[in-house]
CSV table of C-alpha atoms in Angstrom, one decimal:
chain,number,residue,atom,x,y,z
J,263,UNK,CA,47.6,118.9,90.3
J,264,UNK,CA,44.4,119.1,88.6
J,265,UNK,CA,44.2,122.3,87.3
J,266,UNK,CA,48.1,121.9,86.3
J,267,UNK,CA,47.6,119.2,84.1
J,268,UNK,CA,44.2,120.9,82.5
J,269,UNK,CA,46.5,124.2,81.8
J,270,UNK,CA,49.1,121.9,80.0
J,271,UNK,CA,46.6,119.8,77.9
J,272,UNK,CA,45.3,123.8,76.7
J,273,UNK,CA,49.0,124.6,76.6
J,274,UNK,CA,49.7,121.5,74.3
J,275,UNK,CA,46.0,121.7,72.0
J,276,UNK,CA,45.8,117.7,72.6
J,277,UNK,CA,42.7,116.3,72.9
J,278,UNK,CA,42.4,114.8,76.9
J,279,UNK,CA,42.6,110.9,76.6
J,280,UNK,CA,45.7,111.5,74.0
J,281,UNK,CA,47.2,113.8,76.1
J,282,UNK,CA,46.8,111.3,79.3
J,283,UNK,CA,47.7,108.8,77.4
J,284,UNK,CA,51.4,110.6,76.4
J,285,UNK,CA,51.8,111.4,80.4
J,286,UNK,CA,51.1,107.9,81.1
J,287,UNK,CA,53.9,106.6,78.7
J,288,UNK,CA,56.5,109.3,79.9
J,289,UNK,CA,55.6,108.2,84.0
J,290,UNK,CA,56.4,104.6,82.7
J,291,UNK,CA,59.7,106.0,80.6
J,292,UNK,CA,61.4,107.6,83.7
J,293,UNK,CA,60.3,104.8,86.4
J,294,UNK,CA,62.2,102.5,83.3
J,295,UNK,CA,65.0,104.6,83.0
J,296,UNK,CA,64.8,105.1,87.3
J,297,UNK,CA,64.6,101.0,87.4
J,298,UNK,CA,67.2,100.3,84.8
J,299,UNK,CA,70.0,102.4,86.9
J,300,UNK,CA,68.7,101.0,90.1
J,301,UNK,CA,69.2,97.5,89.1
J,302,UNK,CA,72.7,98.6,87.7
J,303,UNK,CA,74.0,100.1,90.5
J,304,UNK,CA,72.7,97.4,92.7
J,305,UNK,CA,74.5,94.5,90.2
J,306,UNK,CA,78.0,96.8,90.5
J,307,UNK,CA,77.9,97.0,94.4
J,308,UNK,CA,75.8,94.2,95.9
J,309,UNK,CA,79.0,91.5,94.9
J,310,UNK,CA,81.2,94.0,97.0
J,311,UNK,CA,79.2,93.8,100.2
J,312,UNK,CA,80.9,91.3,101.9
J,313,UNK,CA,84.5,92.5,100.7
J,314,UNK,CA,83.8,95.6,101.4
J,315,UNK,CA,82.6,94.9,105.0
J,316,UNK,CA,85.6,93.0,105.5
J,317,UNK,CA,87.4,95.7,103.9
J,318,UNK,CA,86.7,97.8,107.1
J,319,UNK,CA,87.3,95.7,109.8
J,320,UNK,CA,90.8,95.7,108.2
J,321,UNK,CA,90.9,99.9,107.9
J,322,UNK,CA,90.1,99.4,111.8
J,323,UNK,CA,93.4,98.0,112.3
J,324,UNK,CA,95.4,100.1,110.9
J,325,UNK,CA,98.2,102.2,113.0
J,326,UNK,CA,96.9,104.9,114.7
J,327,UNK,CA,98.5,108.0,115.1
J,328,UNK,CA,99.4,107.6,118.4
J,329,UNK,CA,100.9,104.3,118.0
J,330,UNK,CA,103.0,105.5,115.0
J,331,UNK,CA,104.5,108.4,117.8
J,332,UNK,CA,105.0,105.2,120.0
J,333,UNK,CA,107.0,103.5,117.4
J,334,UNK,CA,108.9,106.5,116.9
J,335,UNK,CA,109.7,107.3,120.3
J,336,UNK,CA,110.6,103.6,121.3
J,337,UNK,CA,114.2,102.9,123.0
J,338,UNK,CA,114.9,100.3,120.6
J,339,UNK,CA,113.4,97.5,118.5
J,340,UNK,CA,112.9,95.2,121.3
J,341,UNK,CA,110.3,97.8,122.9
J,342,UNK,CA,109.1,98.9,119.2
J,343,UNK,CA,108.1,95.0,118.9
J,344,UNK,CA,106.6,95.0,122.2
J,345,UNK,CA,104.2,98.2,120.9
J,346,UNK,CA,103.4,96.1,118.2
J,347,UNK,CA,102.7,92.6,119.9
J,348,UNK,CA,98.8,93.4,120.0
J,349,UNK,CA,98.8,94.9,116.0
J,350,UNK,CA,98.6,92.9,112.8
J,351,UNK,CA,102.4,92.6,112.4
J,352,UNK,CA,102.9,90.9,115.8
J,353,UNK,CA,103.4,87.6,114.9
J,354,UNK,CA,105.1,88.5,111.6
J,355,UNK,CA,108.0,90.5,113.6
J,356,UNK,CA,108.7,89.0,116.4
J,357,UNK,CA,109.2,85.7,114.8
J,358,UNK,CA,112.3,87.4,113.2
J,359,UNK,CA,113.4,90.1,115.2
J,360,UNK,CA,114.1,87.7,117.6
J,361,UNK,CA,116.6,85.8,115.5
J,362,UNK,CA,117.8,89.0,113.7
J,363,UNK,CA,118.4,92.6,113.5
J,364,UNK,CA,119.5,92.6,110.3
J,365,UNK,CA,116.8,95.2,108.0
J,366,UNK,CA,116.3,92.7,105.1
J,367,UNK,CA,114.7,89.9,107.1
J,368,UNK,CA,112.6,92.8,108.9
J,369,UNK,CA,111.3,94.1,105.0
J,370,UNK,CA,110.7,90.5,104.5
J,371,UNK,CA,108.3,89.9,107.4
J,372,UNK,CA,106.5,93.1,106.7
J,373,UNK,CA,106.5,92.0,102.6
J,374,UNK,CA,105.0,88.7,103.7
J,375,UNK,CA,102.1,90.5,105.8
J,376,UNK,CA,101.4,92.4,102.8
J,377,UNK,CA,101.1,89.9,100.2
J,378,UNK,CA,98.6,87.8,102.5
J,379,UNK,CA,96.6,90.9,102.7
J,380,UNK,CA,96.4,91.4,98.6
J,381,UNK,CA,96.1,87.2,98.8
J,382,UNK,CA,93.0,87.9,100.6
J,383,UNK,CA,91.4,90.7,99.1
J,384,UNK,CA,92.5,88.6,95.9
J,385,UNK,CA,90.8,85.7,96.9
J,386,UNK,CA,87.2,87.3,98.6
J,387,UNK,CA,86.6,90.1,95.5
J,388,UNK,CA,84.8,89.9,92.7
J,389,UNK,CA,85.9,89.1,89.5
J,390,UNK,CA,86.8,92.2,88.0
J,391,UNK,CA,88.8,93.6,91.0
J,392,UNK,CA,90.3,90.4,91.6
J,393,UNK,CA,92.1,89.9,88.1
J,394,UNK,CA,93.5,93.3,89.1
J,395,UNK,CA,94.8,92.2,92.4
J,396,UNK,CA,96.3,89.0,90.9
J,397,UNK,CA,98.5,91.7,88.9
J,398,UNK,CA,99.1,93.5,91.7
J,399,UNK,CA,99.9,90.3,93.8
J,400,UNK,CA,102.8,90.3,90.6
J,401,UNK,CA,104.7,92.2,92.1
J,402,UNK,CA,106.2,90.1,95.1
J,403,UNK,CA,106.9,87.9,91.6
J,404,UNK,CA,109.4,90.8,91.0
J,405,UNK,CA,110.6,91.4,94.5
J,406,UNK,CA,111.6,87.7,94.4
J,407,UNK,CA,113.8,88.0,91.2
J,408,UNK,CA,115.3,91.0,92.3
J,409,UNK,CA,115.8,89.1,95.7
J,410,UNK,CA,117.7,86.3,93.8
J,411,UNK,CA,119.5,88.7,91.5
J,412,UNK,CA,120.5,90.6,94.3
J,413,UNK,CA,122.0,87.4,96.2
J,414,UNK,CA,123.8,85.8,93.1
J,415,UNK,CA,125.4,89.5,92.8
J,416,UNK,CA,127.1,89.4,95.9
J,417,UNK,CA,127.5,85.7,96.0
J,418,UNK,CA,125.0,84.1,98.5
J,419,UNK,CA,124.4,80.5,98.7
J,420,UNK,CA,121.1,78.9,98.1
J,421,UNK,CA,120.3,78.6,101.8
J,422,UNK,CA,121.0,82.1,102.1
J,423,UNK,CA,119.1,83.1,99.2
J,424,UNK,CA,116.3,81.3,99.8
J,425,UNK,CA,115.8,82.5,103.7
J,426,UNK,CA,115.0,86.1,101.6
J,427,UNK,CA,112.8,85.0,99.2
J,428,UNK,CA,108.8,85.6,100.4
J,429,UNK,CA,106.9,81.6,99.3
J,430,UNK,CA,103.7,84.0,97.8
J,431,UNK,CA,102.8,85.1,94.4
J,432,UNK,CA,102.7,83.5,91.0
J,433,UNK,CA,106.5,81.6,91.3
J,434,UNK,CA,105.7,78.0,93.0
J,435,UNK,CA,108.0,77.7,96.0
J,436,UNK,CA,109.6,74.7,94.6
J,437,UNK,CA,110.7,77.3,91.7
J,438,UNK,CA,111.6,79.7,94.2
J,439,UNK,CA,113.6,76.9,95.9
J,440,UNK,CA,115.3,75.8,92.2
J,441,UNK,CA,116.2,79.7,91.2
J,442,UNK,CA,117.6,79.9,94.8
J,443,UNK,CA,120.1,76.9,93.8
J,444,UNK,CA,121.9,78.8,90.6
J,445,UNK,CA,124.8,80.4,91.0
J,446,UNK,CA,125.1,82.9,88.3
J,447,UNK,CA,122.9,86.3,86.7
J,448,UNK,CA,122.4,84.2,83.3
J,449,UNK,CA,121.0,81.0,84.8
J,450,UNK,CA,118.2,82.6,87.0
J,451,UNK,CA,117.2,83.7,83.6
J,452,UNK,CA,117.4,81.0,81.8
J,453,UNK,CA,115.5,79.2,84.8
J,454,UNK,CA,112.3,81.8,84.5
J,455,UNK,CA,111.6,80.6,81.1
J,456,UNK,CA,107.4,79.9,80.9
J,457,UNK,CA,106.9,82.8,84.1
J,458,UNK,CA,106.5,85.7,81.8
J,459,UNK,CA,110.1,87.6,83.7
J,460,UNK,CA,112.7,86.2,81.5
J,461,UNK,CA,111.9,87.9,78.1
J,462,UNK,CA,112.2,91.4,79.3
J,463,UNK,CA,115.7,89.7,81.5
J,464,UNK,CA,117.0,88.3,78.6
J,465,UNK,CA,116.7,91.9,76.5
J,466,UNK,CA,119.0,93.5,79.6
J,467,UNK,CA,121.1,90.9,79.8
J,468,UNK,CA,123.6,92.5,77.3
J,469,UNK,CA,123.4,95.8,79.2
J,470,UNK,CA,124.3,94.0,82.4
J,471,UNK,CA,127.3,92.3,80.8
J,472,UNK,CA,128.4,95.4,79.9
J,473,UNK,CA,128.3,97.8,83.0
J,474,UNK,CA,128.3,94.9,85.6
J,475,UNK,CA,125.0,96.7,87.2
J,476,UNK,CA,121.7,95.6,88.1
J,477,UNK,CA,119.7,98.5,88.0
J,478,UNK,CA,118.7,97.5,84.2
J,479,UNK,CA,117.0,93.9,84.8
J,480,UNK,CA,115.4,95.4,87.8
J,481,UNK,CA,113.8,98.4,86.1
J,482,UNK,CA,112.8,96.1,83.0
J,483,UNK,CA,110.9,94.1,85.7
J,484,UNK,CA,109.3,97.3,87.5
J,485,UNK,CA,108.2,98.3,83.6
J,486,UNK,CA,106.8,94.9,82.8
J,487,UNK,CA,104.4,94.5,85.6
J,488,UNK,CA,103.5,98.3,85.0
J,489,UNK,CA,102.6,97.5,81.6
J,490,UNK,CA,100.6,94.4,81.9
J,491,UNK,CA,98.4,96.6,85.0
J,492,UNK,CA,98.1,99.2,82.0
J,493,UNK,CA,96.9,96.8,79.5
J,494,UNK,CA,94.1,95.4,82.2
J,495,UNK,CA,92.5,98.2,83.1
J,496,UNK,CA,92.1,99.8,80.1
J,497,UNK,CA,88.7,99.0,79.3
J,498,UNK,CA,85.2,100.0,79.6
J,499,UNK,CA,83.6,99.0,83.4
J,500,UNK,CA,82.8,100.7,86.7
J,501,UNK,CA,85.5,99.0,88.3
J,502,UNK,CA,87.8,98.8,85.9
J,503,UNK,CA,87.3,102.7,85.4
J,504,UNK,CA,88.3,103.5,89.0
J,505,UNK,CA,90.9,101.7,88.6
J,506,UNK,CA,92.3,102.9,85.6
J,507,UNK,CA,92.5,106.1,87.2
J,508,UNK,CA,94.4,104.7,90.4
J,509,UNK,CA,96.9,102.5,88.3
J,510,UNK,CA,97.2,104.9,85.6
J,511,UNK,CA,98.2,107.9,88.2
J,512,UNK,CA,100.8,104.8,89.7
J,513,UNK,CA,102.6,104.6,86.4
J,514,UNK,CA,102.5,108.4,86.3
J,515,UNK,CA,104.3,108.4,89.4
J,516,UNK,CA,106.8,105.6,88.5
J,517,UNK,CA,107.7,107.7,85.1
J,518,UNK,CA,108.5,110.8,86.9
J,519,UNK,CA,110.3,109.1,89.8
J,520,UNK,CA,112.6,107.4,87.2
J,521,UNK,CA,112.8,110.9,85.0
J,522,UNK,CA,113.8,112.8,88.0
J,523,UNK,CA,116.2,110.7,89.3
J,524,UNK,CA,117.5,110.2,86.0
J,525,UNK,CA,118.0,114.2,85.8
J,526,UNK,CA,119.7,114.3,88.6
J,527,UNK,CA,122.3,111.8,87.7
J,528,UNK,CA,122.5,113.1,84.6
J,529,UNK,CA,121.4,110.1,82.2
J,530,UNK,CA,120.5,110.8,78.7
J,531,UNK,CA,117.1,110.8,77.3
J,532,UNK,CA,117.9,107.4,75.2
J,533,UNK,CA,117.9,106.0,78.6
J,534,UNK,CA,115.2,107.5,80.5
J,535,UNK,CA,112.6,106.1,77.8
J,536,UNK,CA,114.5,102.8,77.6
J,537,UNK,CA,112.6,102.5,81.2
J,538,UNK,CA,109.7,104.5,81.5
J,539,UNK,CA,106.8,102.9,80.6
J,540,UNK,CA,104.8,104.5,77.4
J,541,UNK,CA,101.5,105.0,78.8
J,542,UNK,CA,99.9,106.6,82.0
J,543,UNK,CA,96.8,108.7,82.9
J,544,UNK,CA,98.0,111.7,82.5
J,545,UNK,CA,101.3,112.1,80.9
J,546,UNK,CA,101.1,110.8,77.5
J,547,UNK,CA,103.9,109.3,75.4
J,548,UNK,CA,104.5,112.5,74.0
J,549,UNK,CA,104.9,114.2,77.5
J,550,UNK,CA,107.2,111.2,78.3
J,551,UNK,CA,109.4,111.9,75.5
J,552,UNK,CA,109.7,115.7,76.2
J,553,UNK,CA,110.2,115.1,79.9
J,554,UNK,CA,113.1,112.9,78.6
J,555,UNK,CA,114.9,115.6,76.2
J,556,UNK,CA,114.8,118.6,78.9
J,557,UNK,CA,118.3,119.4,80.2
J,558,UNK,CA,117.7,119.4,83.9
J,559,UNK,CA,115.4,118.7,87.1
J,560,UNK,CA,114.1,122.3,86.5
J,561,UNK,CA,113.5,121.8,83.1
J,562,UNK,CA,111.2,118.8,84.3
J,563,UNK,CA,108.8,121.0,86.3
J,564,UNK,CA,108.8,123.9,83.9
J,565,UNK,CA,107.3,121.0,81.2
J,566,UNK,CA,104.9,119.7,84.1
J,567,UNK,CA,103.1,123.0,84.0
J,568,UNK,CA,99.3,122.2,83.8
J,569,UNK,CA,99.5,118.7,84.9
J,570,UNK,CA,98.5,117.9,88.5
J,571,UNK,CA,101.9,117.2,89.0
J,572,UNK,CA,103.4,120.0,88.7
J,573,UNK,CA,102.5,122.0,91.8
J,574,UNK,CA,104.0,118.9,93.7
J,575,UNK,CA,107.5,119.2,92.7
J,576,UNK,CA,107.2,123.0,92.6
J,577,UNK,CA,106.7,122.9,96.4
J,578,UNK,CA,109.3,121.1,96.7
J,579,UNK,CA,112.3,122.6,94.9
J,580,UNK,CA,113.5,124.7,97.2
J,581,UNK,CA,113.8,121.6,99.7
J,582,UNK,CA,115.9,119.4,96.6
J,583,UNK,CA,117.8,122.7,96.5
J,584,UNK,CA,118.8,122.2,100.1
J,585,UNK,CA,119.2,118.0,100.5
J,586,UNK,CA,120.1,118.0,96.7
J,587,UNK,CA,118.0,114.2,96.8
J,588,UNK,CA,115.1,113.5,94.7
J,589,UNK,CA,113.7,111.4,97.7
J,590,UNK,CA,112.1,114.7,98.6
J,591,UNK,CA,109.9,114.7,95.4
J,592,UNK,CA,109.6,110.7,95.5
J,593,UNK,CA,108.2,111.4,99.3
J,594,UNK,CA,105.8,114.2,97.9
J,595,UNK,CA,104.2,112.1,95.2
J,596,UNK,CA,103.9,109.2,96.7
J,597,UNK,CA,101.9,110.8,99.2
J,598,UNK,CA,100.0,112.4,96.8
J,599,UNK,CA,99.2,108.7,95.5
J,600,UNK,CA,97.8,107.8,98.9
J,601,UNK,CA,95.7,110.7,99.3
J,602,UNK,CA,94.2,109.9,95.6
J,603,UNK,CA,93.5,106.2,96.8
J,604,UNK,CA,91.6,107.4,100.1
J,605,UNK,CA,89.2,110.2,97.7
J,606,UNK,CA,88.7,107.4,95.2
J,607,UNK,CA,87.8,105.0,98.5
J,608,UNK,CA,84.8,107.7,98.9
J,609,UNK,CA,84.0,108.3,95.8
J,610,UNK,CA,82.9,104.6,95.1
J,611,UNK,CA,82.4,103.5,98.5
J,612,UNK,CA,80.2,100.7,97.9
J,613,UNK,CA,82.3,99.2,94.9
J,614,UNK,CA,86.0,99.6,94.4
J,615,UNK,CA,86.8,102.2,96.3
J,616,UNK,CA,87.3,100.8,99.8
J,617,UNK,CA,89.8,98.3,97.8
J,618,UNK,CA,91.6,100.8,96.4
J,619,UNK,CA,91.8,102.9,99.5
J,620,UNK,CA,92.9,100.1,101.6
J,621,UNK,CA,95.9,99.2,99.4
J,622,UNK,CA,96.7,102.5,99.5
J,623,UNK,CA,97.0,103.0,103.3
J,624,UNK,CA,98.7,99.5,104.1
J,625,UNK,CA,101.3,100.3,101.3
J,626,UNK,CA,102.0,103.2,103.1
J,627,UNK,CA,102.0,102.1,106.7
J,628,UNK,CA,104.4,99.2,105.7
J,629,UNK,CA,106.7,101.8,104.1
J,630,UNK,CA,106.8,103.7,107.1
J,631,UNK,CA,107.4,100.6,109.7
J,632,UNK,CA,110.0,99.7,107.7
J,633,UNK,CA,111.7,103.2,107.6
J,634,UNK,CA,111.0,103.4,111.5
J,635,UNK,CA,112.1,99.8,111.9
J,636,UNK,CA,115.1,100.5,110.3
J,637,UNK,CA,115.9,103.8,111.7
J,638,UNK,CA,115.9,102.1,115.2
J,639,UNK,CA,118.7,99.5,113.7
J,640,UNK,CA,120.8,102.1,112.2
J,641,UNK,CA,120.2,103.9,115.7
J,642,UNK,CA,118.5,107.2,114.3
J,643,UNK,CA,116.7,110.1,116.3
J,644,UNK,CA,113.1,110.1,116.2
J,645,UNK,CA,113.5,113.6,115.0
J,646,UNK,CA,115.6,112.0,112.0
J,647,UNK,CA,113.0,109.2,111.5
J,648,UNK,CA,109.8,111.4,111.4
J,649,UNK,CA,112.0,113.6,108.1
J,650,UNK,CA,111.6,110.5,106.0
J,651,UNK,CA,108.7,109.7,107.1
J,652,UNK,CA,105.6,109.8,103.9
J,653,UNK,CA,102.3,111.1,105.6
C-alpha cells in the first residue's frame, strides 16, 4: 500500500504532505457521498418496515395453486364455500351465499374484502403511498355510482339498491343511503354535487338522453379516477416514481382495452378519444390519437409496433381471429399488468414494491373467484372456467 501510494505521489510531482493531504480529503468525499445515500435509502425504506412486514403475512394468504384447482373442480358453490371456509374470504362469502346465489351479491362480498384490504394498506403506509391508495380506494366511489345507476336503469327500489351498494370509500353511507332513495338517472347526479363524480356526470348526461345507454357516464367515471391517479404520481420521489410506472402502464392498459373494443364495434375515432384518457406511460397523446384514426383491430397492432405492447396482442390475433372477442387481448394485458406489479415488488422490495405487488395479486385472485364463483352459478365445466381464467 506503501509503495503504491509513493509511485502515485512520483506519478502526480506533489510534494508528500500536499499529496496526503488531497487523499485525505477524497477518503472523506466518498465516505460523504457513501453516508449521504446510506442515510437516504434508510429514510425511503425504514417508514415501510412495518407495512411491508405486514405486507407479507398478507402474500402468505393468498390462494395457492392447489386450492384454485379445488375451486375449480368443486361440485357446486356450497362445496366451493366449504374450500374456502379456512381462507380470507370465509366469512365474506358465506354470509351471502347462504342467503343467495345470485352473482351480484357474490362480486359484492368479494368487492367488500377488497376495499378493507386497500383501507388497510391505506391506513398502515406511509404518507406518500398512502395518498396513492386513498385514490385507489376511489374506485369503489365509482363502483357505487355505477351500482346506483345501474339500479335506477332497471328500476330498483332503494332497498334493493342499497343491499348492492359496498358502505366503504369516500361516499358517507348516509349518502350512499340518500342516492339509494332517488328514482331517476338525473337526480343521482344532481345528489353527487360536492363528491367530485357529478361534473364529469353532468357532461354525459346529454349523451345518455340521447341513446338511452349507460356506457357514457360509466366510462366518464373510469377516465376521471384515471386522471386524478395520473395527476398524483407525476412527480419527482422514490415512491411516487415506482408508482408512476405501475399507474401509468394501468392507464395504458385502460386506453387500449377501450380502443380495441371500440375497433371491434366499430366506433369512430371522435369517440374513442372522447374516453380514453390523454396521458399514460407509454403511449403518448399522439399515439392515442393515431390508435383512434386506424380503420381496424389490425391496424391497432400494426401502430403498436415498438411499444411493449405490441407483442401482446400479436400473440394473440390469431385467437381473436377464432373467438372474434377482444376478452382475449383484455385477458392478455391484464396479465401482463400483474406480472409488472410482481417485478416492480422486487425491484423495490423494501419500499413500494411489496405494495404494489400485493395489489396486483389480490386484484387478480378476486377476478378469478369471481369468474370461478360465477361459472359454478351459471353451471360451467371446469374446462370452460379455467379458458377465462387470467394467470
Amino acid at each position: 500500500m506503501v509503495d503504491a501510494l509513493t509511485q502515485l505521489m512520483e506519478l502526480a510531482g506533489m510534494p508528500t504532505d500536499i499529496f496526503m493531504t488531497l487523499f485525505v480529503l477524497a477518503g472523506i468525499a466518498i465516505f460523504l457521498v457513501i453516508m449521504i445515500f446510506l442515510i437516504r435509502y434508510l429514510s425511503e425504506t425504514a417508514p415501510f418496515a412495518y407495512v411491508n412486514a405486514r405486507v407479507r403475512s398478507m402474500e402468505s394468504r393468498l390462494l395457492k395453486d392447489h386450492k384454485i384447482n379445488e375451486l375449480i373442480e368443486s361440485a357446486g358453490t356450497t362445496e366451493l364455500i366449504g374450500f374456502l371456509e379456512d381462507t380470507d374470504y370465509g366469512p365474506y362469502l358465506s354470509e351471502v351465499l347462504g342467503q343467495s346465489e345470485d352473482p351480484v351479491v357474490v362480486e359484492k362480498a368479494l368487492d367488500i374484502h377488497l376495499a378493507h384490504v386497500y383501507q388497510t394498506l391505506a391506513n398502515i403506509s406511509p404518507d406518500g403511498a398512502r395518498k396513492i391508495l386513498k385514490l385507489l380506494e376511489k374506485k369503489f366511489d365509482v363502483k357505487n355510482i355505477k351500482t346506483l345507476l345501474r339500479a335506477k336503469y332497471v328500476g330498483l327500489d332503494a332497498e334493493e339498491t342499497f343491499k348492492l351498494l359496498i358502505p366503504l370509500g369516500t361516499i358517507p353511507e348516509s349518502k350512499l343511503r340518500e342516492l339509494s332513495e332517488t328514482k331517476e338517472i338525473e337526480e343521482i347526479v344532481s345528489a353527487l354535487d360536492g363528491t367530485g363524480y357529478s361534473g364529469v356526470l353532468s357532461e354525459g348526461l346529454t349523451e345518455y338522453e340521447q341513446n338511452g345507454k349507460l356506457t357514457t357516464l360509466e366510462m366518464s367515471l373510469d377516465k376521471l379516477i384515471l386522471e386524478n391517479l395520473w395527476k398524483n404520481v407525476s412527480v419527482d420521489g422514490t415512491e411516487k416514481d415506482l408508482f408512476k410506472e405501475f399507474i401509468g402502464t394501468m392507464i395504458d392498459i385502460e386506453n387500449l382495452k377501450i380502443i380495441l373494443k371500440a375497433k371491434a364495434d366499430g366506433l369512430s375515432s371522435e369517440v374513442i378519444s372522447k374516453y380514453t384518457t390523454s396521458k399514460g406511460y407509454e403511449l403518448a397523446s399522439w399515439k392515442l390519437k393515431e390508435l383512434a384514426d386506424v380503420e381496424s383491430i389490425e391496424g391497432v397492432i400494426s401502430s403498436l409496433e415498438g411499444t411493449k405492447y405490441a407483442p401482446i396482442v400479436t400473440e394473440n390475433l390469431e385467437e381473436f381471429e377464432k373467438v372474434k372477442s377482444v376478452y382475449v387481448f383484455e385477458k392478455a394485458l391484464d396479465s401482463y399488468l400483474v406480472q409488472m406489479g410482481k417485478k416492480l415488488s422486487l425491484r423495490q422490495p423494501f419500499g413500494i414494491g411489496p405494495i404494489i405487488g400485493l395489489i396486483t395479486s389480490k386484484e387478480l385472485e378476486i377476478r378469478n373467484l369471481k369468474i370461478i364463483i360465477k361459472g359454478k352459478i351459471e353451471g360451467l365445466s371446469a374446462s370452460e372456467i379455467r379458458e377465462i381464467l387470467v394467470s
